[in-house]
Coordinates of C-alpha atoms in Angstrom, one line a residue:
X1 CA 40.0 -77.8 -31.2
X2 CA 42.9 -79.8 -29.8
X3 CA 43.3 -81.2 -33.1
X4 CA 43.9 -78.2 -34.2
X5 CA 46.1 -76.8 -31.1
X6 CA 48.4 -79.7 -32.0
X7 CA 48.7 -78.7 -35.6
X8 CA 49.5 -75.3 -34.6
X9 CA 52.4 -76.9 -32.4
X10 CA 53.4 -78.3 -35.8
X11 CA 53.1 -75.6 -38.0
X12 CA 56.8 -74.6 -36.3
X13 CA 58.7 -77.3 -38.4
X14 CA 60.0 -75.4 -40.8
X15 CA 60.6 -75.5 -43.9
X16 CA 63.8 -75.4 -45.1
X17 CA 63.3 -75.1 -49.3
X18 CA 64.1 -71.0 -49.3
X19 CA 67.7 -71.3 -48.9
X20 CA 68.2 -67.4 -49.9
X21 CA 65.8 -65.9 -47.6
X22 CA 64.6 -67.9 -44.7
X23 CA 67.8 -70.0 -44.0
X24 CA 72.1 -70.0 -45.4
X25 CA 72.7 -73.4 -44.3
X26 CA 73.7 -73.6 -48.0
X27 CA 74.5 -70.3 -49.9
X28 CA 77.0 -69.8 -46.8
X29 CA 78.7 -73.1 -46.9
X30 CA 81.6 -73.9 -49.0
X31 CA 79.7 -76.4 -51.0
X32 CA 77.1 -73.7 -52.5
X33 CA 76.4 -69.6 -53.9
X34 CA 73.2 -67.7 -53.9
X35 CA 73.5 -65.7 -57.2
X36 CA 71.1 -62.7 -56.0
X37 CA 72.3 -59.8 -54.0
X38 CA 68.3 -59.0 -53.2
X39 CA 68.3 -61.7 -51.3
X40 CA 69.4 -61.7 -47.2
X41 CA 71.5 -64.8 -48.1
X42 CA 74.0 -61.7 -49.6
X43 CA 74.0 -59.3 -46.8
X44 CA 75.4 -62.7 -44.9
X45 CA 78.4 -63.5 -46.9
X46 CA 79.3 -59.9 -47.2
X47 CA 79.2 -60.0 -43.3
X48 CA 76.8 -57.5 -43.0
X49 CA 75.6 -58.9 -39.6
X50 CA 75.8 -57.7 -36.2
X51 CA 73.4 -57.2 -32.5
X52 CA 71.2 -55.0 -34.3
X53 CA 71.2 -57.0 -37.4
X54 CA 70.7 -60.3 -36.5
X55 CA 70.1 -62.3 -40.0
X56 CA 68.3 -65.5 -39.8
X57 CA 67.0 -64.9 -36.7
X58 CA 64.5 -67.8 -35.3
X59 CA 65.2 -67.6 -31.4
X60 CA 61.5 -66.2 -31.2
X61 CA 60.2 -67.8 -33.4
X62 CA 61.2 -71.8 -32.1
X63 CA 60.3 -70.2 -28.8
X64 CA 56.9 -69.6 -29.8
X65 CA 56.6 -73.3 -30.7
X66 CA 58.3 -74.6 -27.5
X67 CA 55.4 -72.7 -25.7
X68 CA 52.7 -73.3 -28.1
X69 CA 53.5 -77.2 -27.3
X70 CA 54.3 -76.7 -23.5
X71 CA 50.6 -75.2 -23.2
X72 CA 49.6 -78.2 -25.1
X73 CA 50.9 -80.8 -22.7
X74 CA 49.9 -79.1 -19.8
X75 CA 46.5 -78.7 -20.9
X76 CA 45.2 -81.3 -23.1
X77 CA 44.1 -83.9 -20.3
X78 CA 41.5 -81.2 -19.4
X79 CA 39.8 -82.3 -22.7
X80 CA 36.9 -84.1 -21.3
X81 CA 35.3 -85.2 -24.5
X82 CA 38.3 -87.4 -25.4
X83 CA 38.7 -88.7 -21.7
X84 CA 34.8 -89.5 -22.1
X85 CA 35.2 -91.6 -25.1
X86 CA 37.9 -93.7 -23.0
X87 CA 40.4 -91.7 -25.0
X88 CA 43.6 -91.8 -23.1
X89 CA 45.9 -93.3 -24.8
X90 CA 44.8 -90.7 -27.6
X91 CA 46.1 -88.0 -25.1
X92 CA 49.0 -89.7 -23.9
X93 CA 50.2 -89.9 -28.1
X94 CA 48.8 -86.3 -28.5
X95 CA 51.5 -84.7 -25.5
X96 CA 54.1 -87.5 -26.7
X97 CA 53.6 -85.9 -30.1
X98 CA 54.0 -82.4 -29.0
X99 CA 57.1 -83.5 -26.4
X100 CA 59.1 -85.1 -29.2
X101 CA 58.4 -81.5 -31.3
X102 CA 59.1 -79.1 -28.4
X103 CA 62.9 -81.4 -28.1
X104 CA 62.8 -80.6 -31.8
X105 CA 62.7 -77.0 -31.9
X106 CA 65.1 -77.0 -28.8
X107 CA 67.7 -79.1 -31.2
X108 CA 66.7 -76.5 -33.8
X109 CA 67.9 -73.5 -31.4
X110 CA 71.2 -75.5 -30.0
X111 CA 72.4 -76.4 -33.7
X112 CA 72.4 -72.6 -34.7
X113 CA 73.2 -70.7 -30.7
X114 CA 74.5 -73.3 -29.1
X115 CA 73.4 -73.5 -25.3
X116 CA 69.9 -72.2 -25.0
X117 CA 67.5 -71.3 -22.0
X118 CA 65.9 -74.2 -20.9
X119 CA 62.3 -73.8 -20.2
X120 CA 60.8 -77.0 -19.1
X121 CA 57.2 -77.0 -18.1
X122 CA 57.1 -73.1 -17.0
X123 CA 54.8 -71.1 -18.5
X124 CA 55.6 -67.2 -18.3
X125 CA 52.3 -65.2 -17.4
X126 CA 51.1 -63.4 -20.7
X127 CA 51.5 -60.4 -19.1
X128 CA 55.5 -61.0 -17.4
X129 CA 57.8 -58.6 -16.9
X130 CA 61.3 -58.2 -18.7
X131 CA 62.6 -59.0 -15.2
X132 CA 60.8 -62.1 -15.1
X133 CA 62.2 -63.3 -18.7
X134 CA 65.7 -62.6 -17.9
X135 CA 66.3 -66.1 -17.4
X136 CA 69.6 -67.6 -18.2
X137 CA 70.9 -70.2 -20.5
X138 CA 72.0 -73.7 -19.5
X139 CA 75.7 -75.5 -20.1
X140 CA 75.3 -76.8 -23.4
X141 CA 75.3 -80.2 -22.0
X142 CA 72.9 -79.7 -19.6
X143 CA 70.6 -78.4 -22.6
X144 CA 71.5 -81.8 -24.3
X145 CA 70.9 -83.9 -21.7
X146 CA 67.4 -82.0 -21.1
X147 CA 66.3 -82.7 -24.8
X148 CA 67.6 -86.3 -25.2
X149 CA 65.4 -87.2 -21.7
X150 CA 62.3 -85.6 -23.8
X151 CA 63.2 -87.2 -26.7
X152 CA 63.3 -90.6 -24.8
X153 CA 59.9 -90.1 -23.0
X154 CA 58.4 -89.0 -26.2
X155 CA 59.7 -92.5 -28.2
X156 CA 58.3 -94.8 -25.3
X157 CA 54.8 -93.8 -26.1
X158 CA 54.9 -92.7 -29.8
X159 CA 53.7 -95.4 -32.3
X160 CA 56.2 -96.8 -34.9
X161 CA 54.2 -95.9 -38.3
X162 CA 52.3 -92.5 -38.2
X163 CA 48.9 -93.3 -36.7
X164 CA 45.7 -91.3 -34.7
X165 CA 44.0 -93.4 -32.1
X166 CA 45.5 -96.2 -32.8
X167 CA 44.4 -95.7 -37.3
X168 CA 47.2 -95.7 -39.0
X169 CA 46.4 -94.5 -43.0
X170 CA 48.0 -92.0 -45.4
X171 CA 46.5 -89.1 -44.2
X172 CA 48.9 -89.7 -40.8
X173 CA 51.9 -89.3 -42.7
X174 CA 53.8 -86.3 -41.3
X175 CA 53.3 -87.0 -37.3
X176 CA 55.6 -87.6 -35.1
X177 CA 56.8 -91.4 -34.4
X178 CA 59.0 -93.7 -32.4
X179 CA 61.8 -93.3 -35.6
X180 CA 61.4 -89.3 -35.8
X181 CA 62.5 -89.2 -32.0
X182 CA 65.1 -91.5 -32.5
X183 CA 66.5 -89.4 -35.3
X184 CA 66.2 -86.5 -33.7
X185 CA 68.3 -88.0 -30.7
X186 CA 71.0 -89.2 -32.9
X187 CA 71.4 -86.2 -35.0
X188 CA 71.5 -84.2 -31.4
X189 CA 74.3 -86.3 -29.8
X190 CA 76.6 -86.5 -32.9
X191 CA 76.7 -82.7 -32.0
X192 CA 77.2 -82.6 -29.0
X193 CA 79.9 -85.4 -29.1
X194 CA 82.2 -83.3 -32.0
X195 CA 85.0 -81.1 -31.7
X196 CA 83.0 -78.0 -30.9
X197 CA 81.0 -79.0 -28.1
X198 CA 83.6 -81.6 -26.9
X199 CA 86.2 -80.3 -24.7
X200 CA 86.3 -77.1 -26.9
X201 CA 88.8 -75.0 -25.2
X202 CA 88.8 -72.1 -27.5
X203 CA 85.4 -71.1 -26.2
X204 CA 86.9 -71.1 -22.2
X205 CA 85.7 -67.2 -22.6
X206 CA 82.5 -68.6 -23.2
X207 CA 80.9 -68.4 -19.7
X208 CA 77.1 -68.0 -17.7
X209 CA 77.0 -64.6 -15.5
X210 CA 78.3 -66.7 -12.1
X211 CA 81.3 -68.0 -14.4
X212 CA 80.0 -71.4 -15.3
X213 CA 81.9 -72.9 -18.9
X214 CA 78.3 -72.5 -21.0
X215 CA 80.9 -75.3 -23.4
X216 CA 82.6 -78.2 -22.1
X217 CA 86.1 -77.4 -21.4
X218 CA 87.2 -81.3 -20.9
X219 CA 87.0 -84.1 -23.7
X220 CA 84.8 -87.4 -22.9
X221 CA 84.9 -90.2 -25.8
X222 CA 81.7 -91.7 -23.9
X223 CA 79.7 -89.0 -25.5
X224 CA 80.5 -91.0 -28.7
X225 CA 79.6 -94.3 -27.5
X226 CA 75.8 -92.3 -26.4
X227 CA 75.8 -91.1 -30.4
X228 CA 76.7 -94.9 -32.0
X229 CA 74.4 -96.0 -29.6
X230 CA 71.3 -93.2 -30.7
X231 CA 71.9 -94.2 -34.5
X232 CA 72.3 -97.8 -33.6
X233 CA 68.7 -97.2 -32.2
X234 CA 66.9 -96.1 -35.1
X235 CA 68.6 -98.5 -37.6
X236 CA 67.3 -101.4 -34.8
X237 CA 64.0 -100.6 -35.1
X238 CA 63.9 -101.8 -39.0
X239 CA 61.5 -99.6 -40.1
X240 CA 63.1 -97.8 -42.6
X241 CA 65.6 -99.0 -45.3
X242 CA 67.5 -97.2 -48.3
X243 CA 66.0 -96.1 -51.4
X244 CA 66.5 -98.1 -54.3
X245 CA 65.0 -98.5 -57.7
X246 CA 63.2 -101.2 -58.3
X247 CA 64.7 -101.7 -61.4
X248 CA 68.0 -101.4 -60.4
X249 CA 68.4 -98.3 -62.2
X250 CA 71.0 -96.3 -60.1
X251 CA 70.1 -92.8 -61.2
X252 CA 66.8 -93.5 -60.3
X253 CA 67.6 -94.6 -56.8
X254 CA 69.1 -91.5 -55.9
X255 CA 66.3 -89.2 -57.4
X256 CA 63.7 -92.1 -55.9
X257 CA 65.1 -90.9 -52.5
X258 CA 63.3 -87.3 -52.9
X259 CA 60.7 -87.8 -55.5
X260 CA 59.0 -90.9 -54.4
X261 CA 56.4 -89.8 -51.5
X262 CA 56.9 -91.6 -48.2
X263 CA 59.5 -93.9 -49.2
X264 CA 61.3 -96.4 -47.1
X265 CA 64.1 -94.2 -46.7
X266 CA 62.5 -90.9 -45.5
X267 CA 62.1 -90.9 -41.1
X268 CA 61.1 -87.3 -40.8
X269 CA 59.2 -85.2 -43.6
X270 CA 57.0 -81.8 -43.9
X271 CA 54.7 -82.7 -46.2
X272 CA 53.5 -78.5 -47.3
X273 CA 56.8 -77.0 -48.4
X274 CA 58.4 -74.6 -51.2
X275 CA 59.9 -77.2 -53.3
X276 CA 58.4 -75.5 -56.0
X277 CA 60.2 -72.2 -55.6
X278 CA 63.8 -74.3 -54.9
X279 CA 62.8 -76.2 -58.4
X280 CA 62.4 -72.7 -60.1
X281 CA 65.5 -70.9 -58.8
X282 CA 67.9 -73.7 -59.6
X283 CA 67.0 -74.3 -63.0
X284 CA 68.7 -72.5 -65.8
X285 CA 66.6 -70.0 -68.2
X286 CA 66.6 -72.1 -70.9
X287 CA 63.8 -73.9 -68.5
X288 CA 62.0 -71.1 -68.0
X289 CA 63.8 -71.1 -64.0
X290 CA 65.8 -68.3 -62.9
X291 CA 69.4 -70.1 -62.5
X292 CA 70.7 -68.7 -59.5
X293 CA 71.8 -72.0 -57.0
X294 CA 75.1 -73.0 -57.7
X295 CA 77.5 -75.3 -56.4
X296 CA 80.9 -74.2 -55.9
X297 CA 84.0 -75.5 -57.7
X298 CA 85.0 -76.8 -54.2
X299 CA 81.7 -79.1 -54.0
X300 CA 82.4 -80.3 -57.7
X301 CA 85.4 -81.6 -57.0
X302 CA 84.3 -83.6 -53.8
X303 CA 82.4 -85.9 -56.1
X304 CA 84.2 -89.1 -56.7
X305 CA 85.4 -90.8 -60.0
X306 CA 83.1 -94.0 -60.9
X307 CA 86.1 -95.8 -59.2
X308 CA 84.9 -94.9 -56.6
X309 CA 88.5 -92.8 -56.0
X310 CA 89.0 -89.0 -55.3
X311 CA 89.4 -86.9 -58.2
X312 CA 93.4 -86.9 -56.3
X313 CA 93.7 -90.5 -56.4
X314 CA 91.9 -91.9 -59.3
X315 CA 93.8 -92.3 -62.6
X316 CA 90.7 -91.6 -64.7
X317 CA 90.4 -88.1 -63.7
X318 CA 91.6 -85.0 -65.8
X319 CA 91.4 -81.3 -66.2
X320 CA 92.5 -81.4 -69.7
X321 CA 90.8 -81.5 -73.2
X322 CA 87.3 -82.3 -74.4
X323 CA 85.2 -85.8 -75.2
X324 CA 82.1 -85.6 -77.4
X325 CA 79.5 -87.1 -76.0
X326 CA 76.5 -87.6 -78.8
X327 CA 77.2 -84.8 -80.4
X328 CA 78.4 -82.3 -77.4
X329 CA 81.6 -80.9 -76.9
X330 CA 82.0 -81.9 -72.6
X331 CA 85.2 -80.9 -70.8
X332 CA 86.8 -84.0 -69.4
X333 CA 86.7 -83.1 -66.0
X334 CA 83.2 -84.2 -65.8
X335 CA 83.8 -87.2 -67.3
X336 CA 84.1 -90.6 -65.3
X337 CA 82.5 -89.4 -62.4
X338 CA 80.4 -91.1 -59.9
X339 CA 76.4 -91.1 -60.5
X340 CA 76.2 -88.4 -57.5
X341 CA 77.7 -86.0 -59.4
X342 CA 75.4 -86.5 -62.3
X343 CA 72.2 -86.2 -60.2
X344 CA 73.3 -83.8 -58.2
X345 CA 75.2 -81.1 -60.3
X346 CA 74.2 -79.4 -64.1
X347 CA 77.1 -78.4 -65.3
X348 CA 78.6 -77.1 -68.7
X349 CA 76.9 -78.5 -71.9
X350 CA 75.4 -81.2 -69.5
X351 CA 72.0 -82.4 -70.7
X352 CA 69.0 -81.0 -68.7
X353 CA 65.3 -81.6 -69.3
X354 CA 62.4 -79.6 -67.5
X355 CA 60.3 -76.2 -66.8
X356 CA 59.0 -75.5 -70.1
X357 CA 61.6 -77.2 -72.5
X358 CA 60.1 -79.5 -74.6
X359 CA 63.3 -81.8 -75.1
X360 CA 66.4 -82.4 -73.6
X361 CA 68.7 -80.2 -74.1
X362 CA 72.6 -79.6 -72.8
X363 CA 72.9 -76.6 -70.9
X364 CA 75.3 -73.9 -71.4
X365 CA 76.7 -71.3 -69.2
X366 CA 79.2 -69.5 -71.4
X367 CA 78.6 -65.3 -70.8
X368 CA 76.7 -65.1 -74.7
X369 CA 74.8 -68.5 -74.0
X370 CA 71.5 -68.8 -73.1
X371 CA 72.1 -69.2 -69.7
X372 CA 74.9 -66.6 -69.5
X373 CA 75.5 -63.3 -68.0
X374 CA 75.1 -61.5 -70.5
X375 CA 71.4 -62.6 -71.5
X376 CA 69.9 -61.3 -67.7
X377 CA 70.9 -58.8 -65.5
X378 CA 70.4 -61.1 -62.6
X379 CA 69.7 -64.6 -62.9
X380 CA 72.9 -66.2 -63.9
X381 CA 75.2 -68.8 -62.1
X382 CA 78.2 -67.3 -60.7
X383 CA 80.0 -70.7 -60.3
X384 CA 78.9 -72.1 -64.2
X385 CA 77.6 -74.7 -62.4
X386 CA 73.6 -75.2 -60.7
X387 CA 72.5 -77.8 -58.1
X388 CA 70.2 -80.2 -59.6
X389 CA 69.9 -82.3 -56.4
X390 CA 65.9 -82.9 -55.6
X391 CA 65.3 -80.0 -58.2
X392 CA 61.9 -81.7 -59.5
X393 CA 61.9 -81.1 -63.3
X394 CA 57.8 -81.7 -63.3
X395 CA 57.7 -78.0 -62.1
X396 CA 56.8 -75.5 -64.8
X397 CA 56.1 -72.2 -62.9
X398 CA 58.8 -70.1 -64.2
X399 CA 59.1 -67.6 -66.8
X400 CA 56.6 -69.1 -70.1
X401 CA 55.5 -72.1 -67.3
X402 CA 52.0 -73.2 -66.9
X403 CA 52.2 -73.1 -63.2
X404 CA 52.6 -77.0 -62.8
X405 CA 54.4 -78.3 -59.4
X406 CA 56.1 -81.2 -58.6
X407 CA 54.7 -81.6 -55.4
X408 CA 56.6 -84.0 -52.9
X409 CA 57.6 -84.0 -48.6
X410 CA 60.8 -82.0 -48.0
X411 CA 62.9 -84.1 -46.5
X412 CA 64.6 -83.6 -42.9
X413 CA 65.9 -86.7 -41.9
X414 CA 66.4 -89.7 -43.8
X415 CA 68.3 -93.2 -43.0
X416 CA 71.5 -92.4 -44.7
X417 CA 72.3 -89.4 -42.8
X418 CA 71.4 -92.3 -39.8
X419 CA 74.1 -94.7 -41.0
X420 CA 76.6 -92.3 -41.4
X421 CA 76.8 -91.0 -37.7
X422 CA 76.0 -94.0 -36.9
X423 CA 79.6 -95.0 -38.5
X424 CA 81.6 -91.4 -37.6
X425 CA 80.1 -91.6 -33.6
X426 CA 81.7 -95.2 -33.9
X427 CA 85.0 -94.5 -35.4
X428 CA 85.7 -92.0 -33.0
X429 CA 84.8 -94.4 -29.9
X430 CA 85.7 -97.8 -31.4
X431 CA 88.0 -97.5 -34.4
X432 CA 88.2 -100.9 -36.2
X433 CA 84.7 -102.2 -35.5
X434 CA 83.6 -103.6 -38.4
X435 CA 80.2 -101.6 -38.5
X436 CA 82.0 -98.9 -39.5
X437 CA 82.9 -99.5 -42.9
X438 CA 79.7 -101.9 -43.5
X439 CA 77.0 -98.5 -43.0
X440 CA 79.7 -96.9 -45.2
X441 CA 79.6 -99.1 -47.6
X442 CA 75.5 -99.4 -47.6
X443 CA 75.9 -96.1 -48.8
X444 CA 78.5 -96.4 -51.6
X445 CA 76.7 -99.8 -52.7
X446 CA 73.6 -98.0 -53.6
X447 CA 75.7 -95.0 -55.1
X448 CA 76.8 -97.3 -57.4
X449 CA 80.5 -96.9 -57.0
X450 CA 83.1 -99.3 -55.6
X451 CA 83.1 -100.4 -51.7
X452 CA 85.7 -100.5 -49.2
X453 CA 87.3 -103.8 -48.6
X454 CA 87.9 -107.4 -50.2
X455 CA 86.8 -108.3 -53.4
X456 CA 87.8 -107.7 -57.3
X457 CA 86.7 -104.0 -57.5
X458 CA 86.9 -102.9 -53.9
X459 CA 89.1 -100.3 -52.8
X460 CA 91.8 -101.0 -49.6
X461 CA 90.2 -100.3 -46.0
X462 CA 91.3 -97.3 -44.5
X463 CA 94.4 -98.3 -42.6
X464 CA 93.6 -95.7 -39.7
X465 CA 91.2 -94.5 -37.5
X466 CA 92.6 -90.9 -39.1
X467 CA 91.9 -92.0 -43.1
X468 CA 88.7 -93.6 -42.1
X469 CA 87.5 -90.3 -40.5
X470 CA 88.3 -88.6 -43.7
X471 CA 86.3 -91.4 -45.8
X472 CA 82.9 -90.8 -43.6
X473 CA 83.4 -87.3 -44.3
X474 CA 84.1 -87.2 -47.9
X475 CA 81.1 -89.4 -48.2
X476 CA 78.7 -87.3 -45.5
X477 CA 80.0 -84.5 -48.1
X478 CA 78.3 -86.1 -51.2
X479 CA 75.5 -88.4 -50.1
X480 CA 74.0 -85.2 -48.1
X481 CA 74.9 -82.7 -50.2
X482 CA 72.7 -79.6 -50.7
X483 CA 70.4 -81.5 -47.8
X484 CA 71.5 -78.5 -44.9
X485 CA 74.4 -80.6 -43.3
X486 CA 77.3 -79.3 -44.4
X487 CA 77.1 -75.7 -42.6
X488 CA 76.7 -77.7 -39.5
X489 CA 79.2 -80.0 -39.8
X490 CA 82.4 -77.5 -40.7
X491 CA 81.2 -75.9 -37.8
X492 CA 81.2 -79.0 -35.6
X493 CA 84.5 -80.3 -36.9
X494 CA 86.2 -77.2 -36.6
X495 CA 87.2 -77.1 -40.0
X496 CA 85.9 -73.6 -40.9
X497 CA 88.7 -71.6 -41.1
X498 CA 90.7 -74.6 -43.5
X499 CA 87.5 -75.2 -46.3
X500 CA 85.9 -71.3 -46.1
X501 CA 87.2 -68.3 -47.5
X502 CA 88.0 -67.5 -51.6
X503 CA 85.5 -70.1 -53.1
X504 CA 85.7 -71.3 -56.6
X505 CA 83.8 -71.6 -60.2
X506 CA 84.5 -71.5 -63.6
X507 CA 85.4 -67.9 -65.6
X508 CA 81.8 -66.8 -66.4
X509 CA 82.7 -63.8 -67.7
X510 CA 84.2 -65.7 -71.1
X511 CA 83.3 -68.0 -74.1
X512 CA 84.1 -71.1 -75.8
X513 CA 88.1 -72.7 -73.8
X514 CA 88.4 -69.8 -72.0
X515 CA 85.3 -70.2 -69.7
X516 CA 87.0 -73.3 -68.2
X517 CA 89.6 -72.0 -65.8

C-alpha cells in the first residue's frame, strides 16, 4: 500500500502530449496553431476566457497532488513493516521522492499563476470550512524560496540513478533523483530571476489584502548568480550528457534525443503518455493522421541557414524561385537551412514517411492537394506547414492505421534546456565569462551548424552582453521548440506584446505559385 500511495503522488505529473485540450503552452504561442475549433485550445485564442470560464484550469488539480504527497510524508514512517525490515533509508527516499514532486507541482502552479498559497506541512481537516481555506497567497519570492529549500532537502537524500532500496534496474526509470531536483531548481530560479518576476514594476497593482507587492518591485542581479549556479549544479553532477548518434549522423541525433528510451540526455521523463495521439494529429492525411499542428510562419523563419546565420544575415537565404530536389519542385526558402528545421518542420512538397504510407512521399498542402482544405472539412493546416518535432512516424493509429504506437517517455526536462539557462542566468550576471558561449556552442555543435568564435567556419562572438542575449534566445527558440518553453519564456521576458498578435502562414486557400505568399 505505500507503494502504491506514492504512485498515486505521482500520477500528478502530467502529461503534456494533448496540446489542444489539456494544455496551450503551444497552440497559444507565437511559434504554433491548433487547426480545430472543437478543441478548448480555440475558445483560448479567440479570448473566450474569463472568472467563470477559467480554461486550463489545474489550481485543484496540482493541489490535490501537493496534498496527496504532504499526507505521504507525514505518514509513511508509521509503516511498521518497512521500519521492521531495517527499512529506513527506504522511507527517508520514499518522502524525499514525494518532497521533490510536491516542489514540482508547486513550480507547476507558480509558472502558470504566479505566487501561490503555500501550504507546507498543514493538512486541512476533510471536513474544513470555506473560512478555514481562505488562506492567502505568498510574495512570489517567498513561494520560490519555499520550493528551492524543498527541492534542496529532497536532492540531499535522493539517489543519483533511479533506484528502490538501494536496486537500481529499468523498472526504476521514471522516479524521482538527485538530477530531477536539480532541474527542477534551475528551471524555477531562471523564472524567478527574469523580467517578470524581477523588479517587475508594471505589476505594483499587484498586491496581498494587507498591501504586500505579491511581485518584486526592486531588481536584484544576485537572483541570476542563484540560477547559473542551479544549472551549474546539474551539469556538475555528470550524469547526463547530449544526445548524439552514434554514427555521427546529425539528423539522427536530434530524433535520438526523443526516440531513444532513457538516453543520456533525458533528466526528467513520464514514462505512460499520449504520444500517440500528438503523432496522429500532426501528421498529414496522406499518413492516415489528421494534420492539424502547425508551426507558424514566425517559427519557420527562426530556423537558421546551415551557416549557421539568421535567415536576415545569411547570404544563402531567399524567398524567391524554386530548386528541384530529385524530382520535386521545393521553394527556395527552405532550402539551405539548418538540420533543426528539417527534423522539426514538414513543409510544402517536403518528403515525409509514416502512418500508413508505404513509401516516402513529399507532402503537399496546396487547397486541391491531398492534404488541402479542400479534401476535409476539418483536418487541414492553417499555416501550410505541420510540426514534425518528436512526431514518431512508427505510429499507425489514424485513419486506414493498424493501431501500431510508437511508444517512448515524454520528455520534461532534458540537459539542453540545462545548458541554455545555465548560459542566459550567466550572461545576465557575468557577461563575458567564457561559459557562456561554450554551453551555447555544445548546442550548435551537435545541431550541426557553425559555432561561435575562432576557427575557419565559426561565426564572430557576440560583441555584447545585448547580441549575446539575443543568441541564447534565438537558440532557446529552436533547440526547444514545440517542447512547452516558448509560452513561458515570452511571458518571462516580457516580450509578448512585440512577437504575439497577427501570426503568419502560407495562402492555403490557393494552388501551384500562388500558395507561397
Amino acid at each position: 500500500p505505500t507503494e502504491q500511495y506514492l504512485a498515486n503522488v505521482y500520477s500528478y505529473v502530467d502529461d503534456e502530449s494533448d496540446q489542444w485540450n489539456n494544455f496551450p503552452w503551444i497552440g497559444n504561442s507565437d511559434e504554433g496553431d491548433i487547426t480545430w475549433s472543437k478543441y478548448t485550445i480555440y475558445s483560448l485564442n479567440i479570448g473566450n476566457i474569463s472568472a467563470g470560464n477559467a480554461l486550463f484550469e489545474k489550481w485543484n488539480y496540482y493541489y490535490n497532488g501537493i496534498r496527496s504527497a504532504t499526507y505521504f510524508i507525514r505518514h509513511v514512517d508509521e509503516n511498521i513493516e518497512i521500519r521492521s525490515l531495517n527499512g529506513q533509508s527506504m522511507i527517508d527516499q520514499y518522502k524525499a521522492e514525494a518532497r521533490c514532486l510536491r516542489a514540482y507541482y508547486y513550480f507547476l502552479l507558480m509558472r502558470q499563476y504566479g505566487p501561490v498559497v503555500l501550504m507546507g506541512d498543514t493538512l486541512l481537516a476533510p471536513d474544513a470550512t470555506a473560512a478555514d481555506m481562505q488562506i492567502p497567497r505568498s510574495p512570489f519570492d517567498e513561494c520560490v524560496n519555499y520550493v528551492s529549500n524543498e527541492l534542496d532537502q529532497a536532492a540531499a537524500v535522493l539517489p543519483l540513478v533511479p533506484s528502490n532500496n538501494g536496486q537500481a534496474s529499468d523498472l526504476q526509470y521514471g522516479r524521482m533523483t538527485k538530477g530531477i531536483a536539480l532541474a527542477i531548481k534551475s528551471r524555477l530560479l531562471l523564472y524567478a530571476a527574469s523580467p517578470e518576476y524581477n523588479g517587475n514594476t508594471e505589476m505594483a497593482g499587484f498586491k496581498s489584502q494587507d498591501g504586500q507587492p505579491l511581485i518584486s518591485q526592486s531588481y536584484d542581479k544576485e537572483k541570476w548568480k542563484k540560477a547559473a549556479d542551479a544549472a551549474k549544479a546539474v551539469i556538475d553532477l555528470g550524469q547526463y550528457s547530449l544526445y548524439k548518434d552514434p554514427g555521427g549522423d546529425v539528423q539522427k541525433s536530434l530524433q535520438g534525443i526523443f526516440f531513444q528510451a532513457w538516453n543520456s540526455e533525458q533528466i526528467f521523463v513520464r514514462k505512460s503518455n499520449g504520444l500517440s495521439g500528438w503523432d496522429v494529429n500532426s501528421m498529414p492525411r496522406q499518413a492516415g493522421g489528421w494534420c492539424g499542428v502547425a508551426a507558424t510562419q514566425e517559427q519557420v523563419d527562426a530556423y537558421f541557414m546551415k551557416d549557421g546565420k539568421s535567415i536576415k544575415a545569411s547570404s544563402l537565404y531567399s524567398e524567391t524561385g524554386f530548386t528541384d530536389v530529385n524530382g520535386v519542385s521545393v521553394y527556395n526558402m527552405y532550402l539551405n537551412r539548418e538540420p533543426r528545421f528539417y527534423t522539426d518542420i514538414t513543409y510544402n512538397n517536403s518528403i515525409f514517411q509514416g502512418g500508413n504510407m508505404k513509401g516516402p512521399e513529399p507532402v503537399s498542402f496546396f487547397v486541391s492537394g491531398p492534404n488541402g482544405k479542400n479534401g476535409h472539412p476539418t483536418d487541414w493546416s492553417i499555416t501550410g506547414y505541420l510540426i514534425r518535432k518528436n512526431v514518431g512516424p512508427q505510429t499507425n493509429t489514424g485513419s486506414g492505421g493498424n493501431g501500431q504506437k510508437q511508444e517512448r517517455p515524454i520528455i520534461l526536462f532534458r540537459l539542453a534546456e540545462i545548458y541554455l539557462n545555465y548560459a542566459e542566468a550567466l550572461n545576465e550576471y557575468s557577461p563575458g565569462d567564457p561559459d557562456i558561449v561554450r554551453y551555447v556552442n555544445l548546442i550548435r555543435a551537435r545541431a550541426g551548424i557553425p559555432m561561435y568564435g575562432d576557427g575557419a567556419d565559426a561565426l564572430p562572438m557576440p560583441p555584447s552582453q545585448a547580441e549575446m542575449r539575443e543568441k541564447i534566445r534565438a537558440e532557446r527558440r529552436i533547440e526547444l521548440a514545440f517542447e512547452c518553453h516558448r509560452w513561458f519564456d515570452i511571458r518571462r521576458w516580457k516580450i509578448v506584446a512585440g512577437v504575439m498578435g497577427d501570426m503568419h502562414g502560407m495562402n492555403i486557400n490557393k494552388d501551384g505559385n500562388d500558395f507561397f505568399k
